[in-house]
CSV table of C-alpha atoms in Angstrom, one decimal:
chain,number,residue,atom,x,y,z
A,18,UNK,CA,3.5,-2.8,10.5
A,19,UNK,CA,6.9,-4.3,10.5
A,20,UNK,CA,6.9,-4.7,6.7
A,21,UNK,CA,5.6,-1.3,5.7
A,22,UNK,CA,9.1,0.0,4.8
A,23,UNK,CA,10.2,-3.4,3.5
A,24,UNK,CA,7.2,-4.6,1.4
A,25,UNK,CA,9.3,-7.3,-0.4
A,26,UNK,CA,9.6,-8.9,3.1
A,27,UNK,CA,5.8,-9.0,3.3
A,28,UNK,CA,5.5,-10.6,-0.1
A,29,UNK,CA,8.1,-13.2,1.0
A,30,UNK,CA,6.3,-13.8,4.2
A,31,UNK,CA,3.0,-14.4,2.4
A,32,UNK,CA,4.8,-16.8,0.1
A,33,UNK,CA,6.7,-18.6,2.9
A,34,UNK,CA,3.4,-19.2,4.8
A,35,UNK,CA,1.8,-20.6,1.7
A,36,UNK,CA,-0.9,-17.9,1.6
A,37,UNK,CA,-2.5,-18.2,-1.8
A,38,UNK,CA,-2.5,-15.0,-3.9
A,39,UNK,CA,-6.0,-13.8,-4.7
A,40,UNK,CA,-6.9,-13.9,-8.4
A,41,UNK,CA,-7.1,-10.4,-10.0
A,42,UNK,CA,-10.9,-10.4,-10.1
A,43,UNK,CA,-11.1,-11.1,-6.3
A,44,UNK,CA,-8.0,-8.9,-5.4
A,45,UNK,CA,-9.6,-5.9,-7.1
A,46,UNK,CA,-12.2,-5.5,-4.3
A,47,UNK,CA,-9.6,-5.6,-1.5
A,48,UNK,CA,-7.2,-3.3,-3.4
A,49,UNK,CA,-10.0,-0.7,-4.0
A,50,UNK,CA,-9.4,-1.0,-7.7
A,51,UNK,CA,-5.7,0.0,-7.4
A,52,UNK,CA,-2.7,-2.0,-8.6
A,53,UNK,CA,-1.3,-4.4,-6.0
A,54,UNK,CA,-1.6,-7.9,-4.6
A,55,UNK,CA,-3.8,-9.6,-2.1
A,56,UNK,CA,-3.4,-12.9,-0.3
A,57,UNK,CA,-5.9,-15.2,1.5
A,58,UNK,CA,-4.9,-16.2,5.1
A,59,UNK,CA,-7.0,-18.8,7.0
A,60,UNK,CA,-6.6,-18.8,10.7
A,61,UNK,CA,-8.5,-20.8,13.4
A,62,UNK,CA,-10.7,-17.9,14.3
A,63,UNK,CA,-11.5,-16.4,10.9
A,64,UNK,CA,-10.3,-15.8,7.3
A,65,UNK,CA,-8.2,-12.8,6.5
A,66,UNK,CA,-7.1,-11.0,3.3
A,67,UNK,CA,-3.8,-9.1,3.3
A,68,UNK,CA,-3.9,-6.4,0.6
A,69,UNK,CA,-0.8,-4.5,-0.5
A,70,UNK,CA,-1.4,-1.7,-2.9
A,71,UNK,CA,1.4,-0.1,-4.9
A,72,UNK,CA,0.5,3.4,-3.5
A,73,UNK,CA,1.7,2.8,0.0
A,74,UNK,CA,-1.6,1.4,1.4
A,75,UNK,CA,-1.4,-1.9,3.2
A,76,UNK,CA,-4.6,-3.4,4.7
A,77,UNK,CA,-5.8,-6.5,6.5
A,78,UNK,CA,-9.5,-7.5,6.2
A,79,UNK,CA,-11.0,-10.0,8.7
A,80,UNK,CA,-14.1,-11.9,7.7
A,81,UNK,CA,-15.4,-12.0,11.2
A,82,UNK,CA,-14.3,-9.9,14.2
A,83,UNK,CA,-15.6,-8.6,17.5
A,84,UNK,CA,-15.8,-4.8,16.9
A,85,UNK,CA,-15.3,-3.8,20.5
A,86,UNK,CA,-12.2,-6.0,20.9
A,87,UNK,CA,-10.8,-4.8,17.6
A,88,UNK,CA,-11.1,-1.2,18.6
A,89,UNK,CA,-9.5,-1.8,22.0
A,90,UNK,CA,-6.6,-3.7,20.4
A,91,UNK,CA,-6.2,-1.1,17.7
A,92,UNK,CA,-6.0,1.8,20.2
A,93,UNK,CA,-3.5,-0.1,22.3
A,94,UNK,CA,-1.4,-0.8,19.2
A,95,UNK,CA,-1.3,2.6,17.5
A,96,UNK,CA,-2.6,5.0,20.2
A,97,UNK,CA,1.1,5.5,21.4
A,98,UNK,CA,3.9,5.9,18.9
A,99,UNK,CA,7.5,5.0,19.3
A,100,UNK,CA,9.8,8.0,19.9
A,101,UNK,CA,10.5,10.4,18.3
A,102,UNK,CA,7.1,10.0,16.6
A,103,UNK,CA,3.9,11.4,18.2
A,104,UNK,CA,0.6,9.6,18.0
A,105,UNK,CA,-2.5,11.8,17.3
A,106,UNK,CA,-6.1,10.6,17.2
A,107,UNK,CA,-7.7,11.7,13.9
A,108,UNK,CA,-11.2,12.7,13.0
A,109,UNK,CA,-12.3,9.5,11.3
A,110,UNK,CA,-15.6,10.8,9.9
A,111,UNK,CA,-14.2,11.0,6.4
A,112,UNK,CA,-11.9,8.0,6.6
A,113,UNK,CA,-14.4,5.1,6.5
A,114,UNK,CA,-17.9,4.2,5.6
A,115,UNK,CA,-20.6,5.8,7.7
A,116,UNK,CA,-23.8,3.9,8.4
A,117,UNK,CA,-25.5,2.5,11.5
A,118,UNK,CA,-23.4,-0.8,11.3
A,119,UNK,CA,-19.9,0.7,11.0
A,120,UNK,CA,-17.4,2.4,13.3
A,121,UNK,CA,-14.1,4.0,12.2
A,122,UNK,CA,-11.1,5.1,14.3
A,123,UNK,CA,-7.9,6.5,13.1
A,124,UNK,CA,-4.5,7.6,14.5
A,125,UNK,CA,-1.5,9.2,12.8
A,126,UNK,CA,2.2,9.0,13.7
A,127,UNK,CA,4.7,11.6,12.8
A,128,UNK,CA,7.2,14.2,14.2
A,129,UNK,CA,5.9,17.8,14.3
A,130,UNK,CA,8.3,18.8,11.5
A,131,UNK,CA,7.3,16.0,9.1
A,132,UNK,CA,5.3,16.8,6.0
A,133,UNK,CA,4.0,13.2,5.9
A,134,UNK,CA,2.5,10.9,8.5
A,135,UNK,CA,1.7,7.3,8.9
A,136,UNK,CA,-2.1,6.9,9.0
A,137,UNK,CA,-3.7,3.9,10.7
A,138,UNK,CA,-7.4,3.4,10.1
A,139,UNK,CA,-9.7,0.7,11.6
A,140,UNK,CA,-13.2,0.2,10.3
A,141,UNK,CA,-15.5,-2.4,11.8
A,142,UNK,CA,-19.0,-3.6,10.9
A,143,UNK,CA,-21.4,-5.5,13.1
A,144,UNK,CA,-23.4,-6.5,10.1
A,145,UNK,CA,-23.5,-10.3,9.5
A,146,UNK,CA,-23.7,-9.6,5.8
A,147,UNK,CA,-20.5,-7.6,5.6
A,148,UNK,CA,-17.8,-9.1,3.4
A,149,UNK,CA,-15.4,-8.2,6.2
A,150,UNK,CA,-16.3,-7.2,9.7
A,151,UNK,CA,-13.0,-5.4,10.2
A,152,UNK,CA,-10.5,-3.7,8.0
A,153,UNK,CA,-7.3,-2.1,9.3
A,154,UNK,CA,-4.9,-0.1,7.1
A,155,UNK,CA,-1.7,1.7,7.2
A,156,UNK,CA,-0.6,4.3,4.7
A,157,UNK,CA,1.8,7.2,4.3
A,158,UNK,CA,-0.1,10.4,3.6
A,159,UNK,CA,0.5,14.1,3.5
A,160,UNK,CA,-0.3,15.9,6.8
A,161,UNK,CA,-2.1,18.7,5.1
A,162,UNK,CA,-4.8,16.7,3.5
A,163,UNK,CA,-4.8,13.1,4.8
A,164,UNK,CA,-5.2,12.0,1.2
A,165,UNK,CA,-6.3,8.5,2.0
A,166,UNK,CA,-9.2,6.7,0.3
A,167,UNK,CA,-11.3,4.4,2.4
A,168,UNK,CA,-11.7,0.8,1.5
A,169,UNK,CA,-15.1,-0.9,1.5
A,170,UNK,CA,-16.4,-3.3,4.1
A,171,UNK,CA,-19.5,-4.2,2.2
A,172,UNK,CA,-20.1,-5.8,-1.2
A,173,UNK,CA,-18.9,-9.0,-2.7
A,174,UNK,CA,-15.3,-9.7,-3.8
């Protein structure tokens, strides 16, 4: 979140931590076929991919995650916005994959007079075959249409 408006700082942070950049054929999956960059981050608990698209979408994919814990943490993080922004829970039915193994939640942050809003989306999967069991994204979208394209949790990178 802290790098959303300073994306060069995110690129530098990935470089400074030694996170390897994903080759284009692997990055394409995490970028949803859009231009951008993706990095692999290995942590003690799981592997992550940080994907930064050129169209204002930034996402983090976790290979393994506890869905309930991820949703509680997500709501705690984005369920309240810093003033003067207002957080609004969104209908996530069209913002993520829908099947018996997945669950999607979304919040937006904006001021009432704003035409755009920051949209935060979390999708989790309890399927052990999922490429990623959690994906969280942040993007700037128009309020009128929430023009955000969901990113996949299934498939092979």
